[in-house]
PDB file of C-alpha atoms in Angstrom:
ATOM      1  CA  UNK A  18     121.408 110.334  99.021  1.00 72.00           C
ATOM      2  CA  UNK A  19     118.207 108.994 100.449  1.00 88.00           C
ATOM      3  CA  UNK A  20     119.040 110.759 103.822  1.00 90.00           C
ATOM      4  CA  UNK A  21     118.980 114.431 102.191  1.00 93.00           C
ATOM      5  CA  UNK A  22     115.919 113.394  99.976  1.00 95.00           C
ATOM      6  CA  UNK A  23     114.040 112.477 103.181  1.00 96.00           C
ATOM      7  CA  UNK A  24     115.159 115.650 104.914  1.00 97.00           C
ATOM      8  CA  UNK A  25     114.275 118.009 101.702  1.00 97.00           C
ATOM      9  CA  UNK A  26     111.157 116.254 101.639  1.00 97.00           C
ATOM     10  CA  UNK A  27     109.916 117.005 104.875  1.00 97.00           C
ATOM     11  CA  UNK A  28     111.046 120.478 104.886  1.00 97.00           C
ATOM     12  CA  UNK A  29     108.897 120.736 101.408  1.00 98.00           C
ATOM     13  CA  UNK A  30     105.906 119.591 103.419  1.00 98.00           C
ATOM     14  CA  UNK A  31     106.543 122.175 105.951  1.00 97.00           C
ATOM     15  CA  UNK A  32     106.635 125.031 103.208  1.00 98.00           C
ATOM     16  CA  UNK A  33     103.588 123.679 101.814  1.00 98.00           C
ATOM     17  CA  UNK A  34     101.743 123.566 104.853  1.00 97.00           C
ATOM     18  CA  UNK A  35     102.795 127.169 105.780  1.00 96.00           C
ATOM     19  CA  UNK A  36     100.647 128.285 102.971  1.00 97.00           C
ATOM     20  CA  UNK A  37      97.542 126.561 104.203  1.00 97.00           C
ATOM     21  CA  UNK A  38      94.740 128.073 106.545  1.00 95.00           C
ATOM     22  CA  UNK A  39      94.299 126.206 109.723  1.00 95.00           C
ATOM     23  CA  UNK A  40      97.452 124.725 110.133  1.00 96.00           C
ATOM     24  CA  UNK A  41      99.440 125.365 113.196  1.00 96.00           C
ATOM     25  CA  UNK A  42     102.508 123.077 113.449  1.00 96.00           C
ATOM     26  CA  UNK A  43     104.500 120.287 111.477  1.00 97.00           C
ATOM     27  CA  UNK A  44     106.021 118.022 113.907  1.00 96.00           C
ATOM     28  CA  UNK A  45     108.658 115.481 112.745  1.00 96.00           C
ATOM     29  CA  UNK A  46     109.143 112.368 114.812  1.00 93.00           C
ATOM     30  CA  UNK A  47     111.425 109.502 115.256  1.00 87.00           C
ATOM     31  CA  UNK A  48     114.510 109.267 112.900  1.00 89.00           C
ATOM     32  CA  UNK A  49     113.234 112.351 110.600  1.00 95.00           C
ATOM     33  CA  UNK A  50     112.748 114.348 114.041  1.00 91.00           C
ATOM     34  CA  UNK A  51     115.093 114.500 116.537  1.00 87.00           C
ATOM     35  CA  UNK A  52     116.997 111.340 115.584  1.00 85.00           C
ATOM     36  CA  UNK A  53     118.198 112.473 112.240  1.00 92.00           C
ATOM     37  CA  UNK A  54     121.608 110.427 113.002  1.00 90.00           C
ATOM     38  CA  UNK A  55     119.531 107.299 112.412  1.00 86.00           C
ATOM     39  CA  UNK A  56     118.630 108.346 108.889  1.00 91.00           C
ATOM     40  CA  UNK A  57     119.420 105.772 106.337  1.00 90.00           C
ATOM     41  CA  UNK A  58     118.472 104.309 102.959  1.00 90.00           C
ATOM     42  CA  UNK A  59     115.493 102.255 104.769  1.00 89.00           C
ATOM     43  CA  UNK A  60     114.042 105.309 106.939  1.00 93.00           C
ATOM     44  CA  UNK A  61     110.529 106.993 106.132  1.00 95.00           C
ATOM     45  CA  UNK A  62     108.933 109.959 106.967  1.00 97.00           C
ATOM     46  CA  UNK A  63     106.761 109.976 110.287  1.00 96.00           C
ATOM     47  CA  UNK A  64     104.864 113.319 111.353  1.00 97.00           C
ATOM     48  CA  UNK A  65     102.236 115.082 113.021  1.00 96.00           C
ATOM     49  CA  UNK A  66     100.224 118.011 111.629  1.00 97.00           C
ATOM     50  CA  UNK A  67      98.597 120.004 114.369  1.00 96.00           C
ATOM     51  CA  UNK A  68      95.695 122.096 113.276  1.00 96.00           C
ATOM     52  CA  UNK A  69      93.128 124.476 114.459  1.00 95.00           C
ATOM     53  CA  UNK A  70      89.910 123.022 116.157  1.00 94.00           C
ATOM     54  CA  UNK A  71      87.278 122.045 113.480  1.00 96.00           C
ATOM     55  CA  UNK A  72      89.942 121.697 110.802  1.00 96.00           C
ATOM     56  CA  UNK A  73      91.095 117.903 111.456  1.00 97.00           C
ATOM     57  CA  UNK A  74      88.665 116.594 108.929  1.00 97.00           C
ATOM     58  CA  UNK A  75      89.952 119.208 106.011  1.00 97.00           C
ATOM     59  CA  UNK A  76      93.506 118.000 106.293  1.00 98.00           C
ATOM     60  CA  UNK A  77      92.744 114.336 106.387  1.00 97.00           C
ATOM     61  CA  UNK A  78      90.228 114.317 103.610  1.00 97.00           C
ATOM     62  CA  UNK A  79      92.016 116.643 101.367  1.00 96.00           C
ATOM     63  CA  UNK A  80      95.886 115.807 100.757  1.00 97.00           C
ATOM     64  CA  UNK A  81      96.812 118.814  98.916  1.00 97.00           C
ATOM     65  CA  UNK A  82      98.952 120.257 101.437  1.00 97.00           C
ATOM     66  CA  UNK A  83     101.192 117.064 101.061  1.00 97.00           C
ATOM     67  CA  UNK A  84     101.255 116.731  97.677  1.00 96.00           C
ATOM     68  CA  UNK A  85     104.706 118.375  97.188  1.00 97.00           C
ATOM     69  CA  UNK A  86     105.390 115.779  94.956  1.00 97.00           C
ATOM     70  CA  UNK A  87     102.817 113.272  93.160  1.00 97.00           C
ATOM     71  CA  UNK A  88     101.533 110.945  95.284  1.00 97.00           C
ATOM     72  CA  UNK A  89     101.092 107.374  93.860  1.00 97.00           C
ATOM     73  CA  UNK A  90      99.542 105.717  96.888  1.00 96.00           C
ATOM     74  CA  UNK A  91      97.352 106.459  99.734  1.00 95.00           C
ATOM     75  CA  UNK A  92      95.709 104.660 102.500  1.00 96.00           C
ATOM     76  CA  UNK A  93      94.015 106.209 105.463  1.00 97.00           C
ATOM     77  CA  UNK A  94      94.830 103.757 108.084  1.00 95.00           C
ATOM     78  CA  UNK A  95      93.225 105.288 111.260  1.00 95.00           C
ATOM     79  CA  UNK A  96      90.564 107.997 112.052  1.00 96.00           C
ATOM     80  CA  UNK A  97      93.742 110.413 112.507  1.00 96.00           C
ATOM     81  CA  UNK A  98      95.685 109.964 109.072  1.00 96.00           C
ATOM     82  CA  UNK A  99      97.210 108.104 106.369  1.00 97.00           C
ATOM     83  CA  UNK A 100     100.266 106.009 104.921  1.00 96.00           C
ATOM     84  CA  UNK A 101     101.236 107.454 101.549  1.00 97.00           C
ATOM     85  CA  UNK A 102     104.078 106.869  98.974  1.00 97.00           C
ATOM     86  CA  UNK A 103     105.346 109.395  96.582  1.00 97.00           C
ATOM     87  CA  UNK A 104     106.257 108.198  92.668  1.00 96.00           C
ATOM     88  CA  UNK A 105     109.892 108.533  93.953  1.00 95.00           C
ATOM     89  CA  UNK A 106     109.439 105.860  96.468  1.00 94.00           C
ATOM     90  CA  UNK A 107     109.709 107.753  99.600  1.00 96.00           C
ATOM     91  CA  UNK A 108     107.040 106.691 102.131  1.00 96.00           C
ATOM     92  CA  UNK A 109     105.483 108.706 104.868  1.00 97.00           C
ATOM     93  CA  UNK A 110     102.694 107.902 107.794  1.00 97.00           C
ATOM     94  CA  UNK A 111     101.228 110.775 109.446  1.00 98.00           C
ATOM     95  CA  UNK A 112      98.495 111.828 111.959  1.00 97.00           C
ATOM     96  CA  UNK A 113      96.423 114.928 112.154  1.00 97.00           C
ATOM     97  CA  UNK A 114      95.669 116.300 115.413  1.00 96.00           C
ATOM     98  CA  UNK A 115      93.711 119.364 116.676  1.00 95.00           C
ATOM     99  CA  UNK A 116      95.693 120.829 119.742  1.00 92.00           C
ATOM    100  CA  UNK A 117      93.378 119.728 122.396  1.00 91.00           C
ATOM    101  CA  UNK A 118      94.033 116.152 121.312  1.00 93.00           C
ATOM    102  CA  UNK A 119      97.675 116.521 122.115  1.00 87.00           C
ATOM    103  CA  UNK A 120      97.168 115.982 125.778  1.00 84.00           C
ATOM    104  CA  UNK A 121      95.453 112.617 125.436  1.00 83.00           C
ATOM    105  CA  UNK A 122      97.878 110.894 123.651  1.00 83.00           C
ATOM    106  CA  UNK A 123     101.162 109.765 124.004  1.00 78.00           C
ATOM    107  CA  UNK A 124     104.210 110.542 121.606  1.00 82.00           C
ATOM    108  CA  UNK A 125     107.819 110.968 121.915  1.00 81.00           C
ATOM    109  CA  UNK A 126     109.444 114.552 121.572  1.00 87.00           C
ATOM    110  CA  UNK A 127     109.687 115.820 117.861  1.00 91.00           C
ATOM    111  CA  UNK A 128     111.548 118.333 115.722  1.00 95.00           C
ATOM    112  CA  UNK A 129     109.703 121.435 114.798  1.00 96.00           C
ATOM    113  CA  UNK A 130     109.583 121.722 110.971  1.00 97.00           C
ATOM    114  CA  UNK A 131     107.172 124.619 110.895  1.00 97.00           C
ATOM    115  CA  UNK A 132     104.994 126.177 113.389  1.00 95.00           C
ATOM    116  CA  UNK A 133     102.668 129.471 113.058  1.00 93.00           C
ATOM    117  CA  UNK A 134     103.150 130.432 116.736  1.00 89.00           C
ATOM    118  CA  UNK A 135     105.928 129.964 119.092  1.00 86.00           C
ATOM    119  CA  UNK A 136     103.374 129.273 121.821  1.00 78.00           C
ATOM    120  CA  UNK A 137     103.015 125.812 120.228  1.00 84.00           C
ATOM    121  CA  UNK A 138     106.475 124.962 121.002  1.00 88.00           C
ATOM    122  CA  UNK A 139     105.678 123.176 124.346  1.00 87.00           C
ATOM    123  CA  UNK A 140     103.705 120.376 122.247  1.00 82.00           C
ATOM    124  CA  UNK A 141     106.975 119.314 120.376  1.00 82.00           C
ATOM    125  CA  UNK A 142     108.530 118.129 123.788  1.00 81.00           C
ATOM    126  CA  UNK A 143     105.418 116.324 125.260  1.00 78.00           C
ATOM    127  CA  UNK A 144     106.095 114.406 128.897  1.00 69.00           C
ATOM    128  CA  UNK A 145     106.361 111.141 127.897  1.00 60.00           C
ATOM    129  CA  UNK A 146     105.062 109.062 130.686  1.00 54.00           C
ATOM    130  CA  UNK A 147     105.998 105.525 130.486  1.00 59.00           C
ATOM    131  CA  UNK A 148     105.790 102.678 133.239  1.00 63.00           C
ATOM    132  CA  UNK A 149     109.015 101.656 134.670  1.00 72.00           C
ATOM    133  CA  UNK A 150     109.536  98.163 133.836  1.00 78.00           C
ATOM    134  CA  UNK A 151     108.611  95.496 136.143  1.00 88.00           C
ATOM    135  CA  UNK A 152     111.223  92.895 135.239  1.00 92.00           C
ATOM    136  CA  UNK A 153     109.216  90.161 137.376  1.00 95.00           C
ATOM    137  CA  UNK A 154     105.949  91.058 135.572  1.00 93.00           C
ATOM    138  CA  UNK A 155     107.816  90.765 132.207  1.00 93.00           C
ATOM    139  CA  UNK A 156     109.241  87.298 132.738  1.00 96.00           C
ATOM    140  CA  UNK A 157     106.020  85.793 134.242  1.00 96.00           C
ATOM    141  CA  UNK A 158     103.981  87.223 131.100  1.00 96.00           C
ATOM    142  CA  UNK A 159     106.879  85.693 128.875  1.00 96.00           C
ATOM    143  CA  UNK A 160     106.441  82.134 130.978  1.00 97.00           C
ATOM    144  CA  UNK A 161     102.630  82.050 130.492  1.00 96.00           C
ATOM    145  CA  UNK A 162     103.242  83.210 126.610  1.00 97.00           C
ATOM    146  CA  UNK A 163     105.517  80.232 126.309  1.00 98.00           C
ATOM    147  CA  UNK A 164     102.801  78.092 128.084  1.00 96.00           C
ATOM    148  CA  UNK A 165      99.765  79.000 126.330  1.00 96.00           C
ATOM    149  CA  UNK A 166     101.711  78.916 123.108  1.00 97.00           C
ATOM    150  CA  UNK A 167     102.867  75.335 123.419  1.00 98.00           C
ATOM    151  CA  UNK A 168      99.477  74.287 124.323  1.00 96.00           C
ATOM    152  CA  UNK A 169      98.322  76.118 120.863  1.00 96.00           C
ATOM    153  CA  UNK A 170     101.253  74.394 118.928  1.00 96.00           C
ATOM    154  CA  UNK A 171     100.391  70.926 119.929  1.00 96.00           C
ATOM    155  CA  UNK A 172      96.762  71.510 119.295  1.00 96.00           C
ATOM    156  CA  UNK A 173      97.705  72.311 115.616  1.00 96.00           C
ATOM    157  CA  UNK A 174      97.249  76.094 116.005  1.00 96.00           C
ATOM    158  CA  UNK A 175     100.697  76.771 114.643  1.00 97.00           C
ATOM    159  CA  UNK A 176     100.274  80.170 113.565  1.00 97.00           C
ATOM    160  CA  UNK A 177      98.725  81.124 117.052  1.00 97.00           C
ATOM    161  CA  UNK A 178     101.475  79.505 118.806  1.00 97.00           C
ATOM    162  CA  UNK A 179     103.994  81.304 116.731  1.00 97.00           C
ATOM    163  CA  UNK A 180     102.662  84.537 117.898  1.00 96.00           C
ATOM    164  CA  UNK A 181     102.541  83.510 121.226  1.00 97.00           C
ATOM    165  CA  UNK A 182     106.108  82.048 121.646  1.00 98.00           C
ATOM    166  CA  UNK A 183     108.262  83.986 118.804  1.00 97.00           C
ATOM    167  CA  UNK A 184     106.661  87.469 119.240  1.00 94.00           C
ATOM    168  CA  UNK A 185     104.891  87.962 122.485  1.00 95.00           C
ATOM    169  CA  UNK A 186     107.059  86.325 124.901  1.00 96.00           C
ATOM    170  CA  UNK A 187     110.108  87.903 122.975  1.00 94.00           C
ATOM    171  CA  UNK A 188     108.362  91.109 123.408  1.00 92.00           C
ATOM    172  CA  UNK A 189     108.327  90.687 127.188  1.00 94.00           C
ATOM    173  CA  UNK A 190     111.902  89.062 127.306  1.00 93.00           C
ATOM    174  CA  UNK A 191     113.037  92.465 125.429  1.00 90.00           C
ATOM    175  CA  UNK A 192     110.969  94.510 127.970  1.00 89.00           C
ATOM    176  CA  UNK A 193     113.068  92.919 130.913  1.00 89.00           C
ATOM    177  CA  UNK A 194     116.131  93.792 129.593  1.00 86.00           C
ATOM    178  CA  UNK A 195     115.382  97.428 129.780  1.00 75.00           C
ATOM    179  CA  UNK A 196     116.443 100.385 127.736  1.00 63.00           C
ATOM    180  CA  UNK A 197     114.267  99.966 124.784  1.00 57.00           C
ATOM    181  CA  UNK A 198     115.288 101.560 121.654  1.00 56.00           C
ATOM    182  CA  UNK A 199     111.333 102.768 121.139  1.00 60.00           C
ATOM    183  CA  UNK A 200     109.520 103.442 124.583  1.00 64.00           C
ATOM    184  CA  UNK A 201     106.388 102.084 122.647  1.00 67.00           C
ATOM    185  CA  UNK A 202     107.996  99.004 121.245  1.00 71.00           C
ATOM    186  CA  UNK A 203     111.014  97.006 122.716  1.00 71.00           C
ATOM    187  CA  UNK A 204     111.452  95.243 119.282  1.00 69.00           C
ATOM    188  CA  UNK A 205     112.780  98.279 117.693  1.00 74.00           C
ATOM    189  CA  UNK A 206     116.389  98.436 117.434  1.00 75.00           C
ATOM    190  CA  UNK A 207     116.895  95.644 119.755  1.00 75.00           C
ATOM    191  CA  UNK A 208     119.909  94.162 117.767  1.00 78.00           C
ATOM    192  CA  UNK A 209     121.893  97.846 118.414  1.00 77.00           C
ATOM    193  CA  UNK A 210     120.520  98.295 122.186  1.00 80.00           C
ATOM    194  CA  UNK A 211     121.016  94.378 123.170  1.00 83.00           C
ATOM    195  CA  UNK A 212     123.883  93.290 120.952  1.00 85.00           C
ATOM    196  CA  UNK A 213     124.078  90.475 123.896  1.00 83.00           C
ATOM    197  CA  UNK A 214     120.708  89.096 123.157  1.00 88.00           C
ATOM    198  CA  UNK A 215     121.326  88.580 119.335  1.00 88.00           C
ATOM    199  CA  UNK A 216     122.352  85.103 119.852  1.00 92.00           C
ATOM    200  CA  UNK A 217     119.252  84.408 121.865  1.00 92.00           C
ATOM    201  CA  UNK A 218     117.207  86.053 119.066  1.00 90.00           C
ATOM    202  CA  UNK A 219     118.907  83.699 116.455  1.00 93.00           C
ATOM    203  CA  UNK A 220     117.929  80.670 118.239  1.00 93.00           C
ATOM    204  CA  UNK A 221     114.709  81.717 120.058  1.00 92.00           C
ATOM    205  CA  UNK A 222     112.923  83.190 116.698  1.00 94.00           C
ATOM    206  CA  UNK A 223     113.161  80.214 114.161  1.00 95.00           C
ATOM    207  CA  UNK A 224     109.834  80.935 112.424  1.00 96.00           C
ATOM    208  CA  UNK A 225     106.737  79.215 111.604  1.00 95.00           C
ATOM    209  CA  UNK A 226     106.845  75.384 112.374  1.00 94.00           C
ATOM    210  CA  UNK A 227     109.604  75.924 114.793  1.00 96.00           C
ATOM    211  CA  UNK A 228     107.976  77.258 117.757  1.00 97.00           C
ATOM    212  CA  UNK A 229     108.630  74.241 120.340  1.00 97.00           C
ATOM    213  CA  UNK A 230     112.633  74.496 119.508  1.00 97.00           C
ATOM    214  CA  UNK A 231     112.077  78.288 120.129  1.00 97.00           C
ATOM    215  CA  UNK A 232     110.033  77.912 123.412  1.00 98.00           C
ATOM    216  CA  UNK A 233     112.747  75.709 124.452  1.00 97.00           C
ATOM    217  CA  UNK A 234     115.513  78.281 124.106  1.00 97.00           C
ATOM    218  CA  UNK A 235     113.552  81.129 125.556  1.00 97.00           C
ATOM    219  CA  UNK A 236     112.498  79.188 128.484  1.00 98.00           C
ATOM    220  CA  UNK A 237     116.228  78.168 129.352  1.00 97.00           C
ATOM    221  CA  UNK A 238     117.116  81.823 129.251  1.00 96.00           C
ATOM    222  CA  UNK A 239     114.123  83.094 131.614  1.00 97.00           C
ATOM    223  CA  UNK A 240     114.983  80.380 133.861  1.00 97.00           C
ATOM    224  CA  UNK A 241     118.654  81.392 133.851  1.00 96.00           C
ATOM    225  CA  UNK A 242     117.436  85.018 134.817  1.00 95.00           C
ATOM    226  CA  UNK A 243     114.420  84.496 137.061  1.00 96.00           C
ATOM    227  CA  UNK A 244     112.748  81.939 139.501  1.00 96.00           C
ATOM    228  CA  UNK A 245     110.033  79.902 137.798  1.00 96.00           C
ATOM    229  CA  UNK A 246     107.180  78.622 139.695  1.00 96.00           C
ATOM    230  CA  UNK A 247     107.888  74.813 140.073  1.00 96.00           C
ATOM    231  CA  UNK A 248     104.321  73.688 138.598  1.00 96.00           C
ATOM    232  CA  UNK A 249     104.421  75.927 135.757  1.00 96.00           C
ATOM    233  CA  UNK A 250     108.124  74.695 135.029  1.00 96.00           C
ATOM    234  CA  UNK A 251     106.883  71.296 135.152  1.00 97.00           C
ATOM    235  CA  UNK A 252     103.962  71.658 132.812  1.00 96.00           C
ATOM    236  CA  UNK A 253     106.034  73.707 130.346  1.00 97.00           C
ATOM    237  CA  UNK A 254     108.815  71.023 130.301  1.00 97.00           C
ATOM    238  CA  UNK A 255     106.173  68.450 129.772  1.00 96.00           C
ATOM    239  CA  UNK A 256     104.748  70.315 126.638  1.00 97.00           C
ATOM    240  CA  UNK A 257     108.398  70.935 125.416  1.00 97.00           C
ATOM    241  CA  UNK A 258     109.061  67.140 125.933  1.00 94.00           C
ATOM    242  CA  UNK A 259     105.822  66.012 124.325  1.00 87.00           C
TER     243      UNK A 259
END
């Protein structure tokens, strides 16, 4: 089963890292971390490698520590790490950090695969500081996304309209619903966290070229949950009817 293959691959990477100088801890995140009950055929590997000061570039530039199976594809997507795919189809995204960097980045608690010293264990459970959801703010952002998105749509900028209406506005509606599956992205696991909103998503995320229909559905939903300024309502409705 792929679940077993992913868990086994993560362990083998840990065993490999343990043989390299300068490595301090391998921290698995997400479904391969503390939420292994979510692992399925569509999961991948997501992890941090923590290294000694001055060792970051070595572990980013040389992936020998990662090559527990042949790597078919690699792409350095940030200054901190890569996206890779093994020849058996297992995909991974990782970042490399020196210890002092961990205090300045936001990440969710992870599962320690390997660590050189138990003094490093507190880094596996950071204080995830997220702003409390301001429902009013979220709905007002969504409303202005709809308004500007409709302006873009009527101007003929259909892709820009799509992004504002069917992505940005939906993002804020989901934030207003609370309890995100992912503290950094309310769209992750929205279907399981908010099954009551699935019908709204089916009618409010209709795809490119159907943003006006989507905006109508999203606007009526927001209006049922939140008071809408009269002037803004008039202008949105004018654009919906244009």
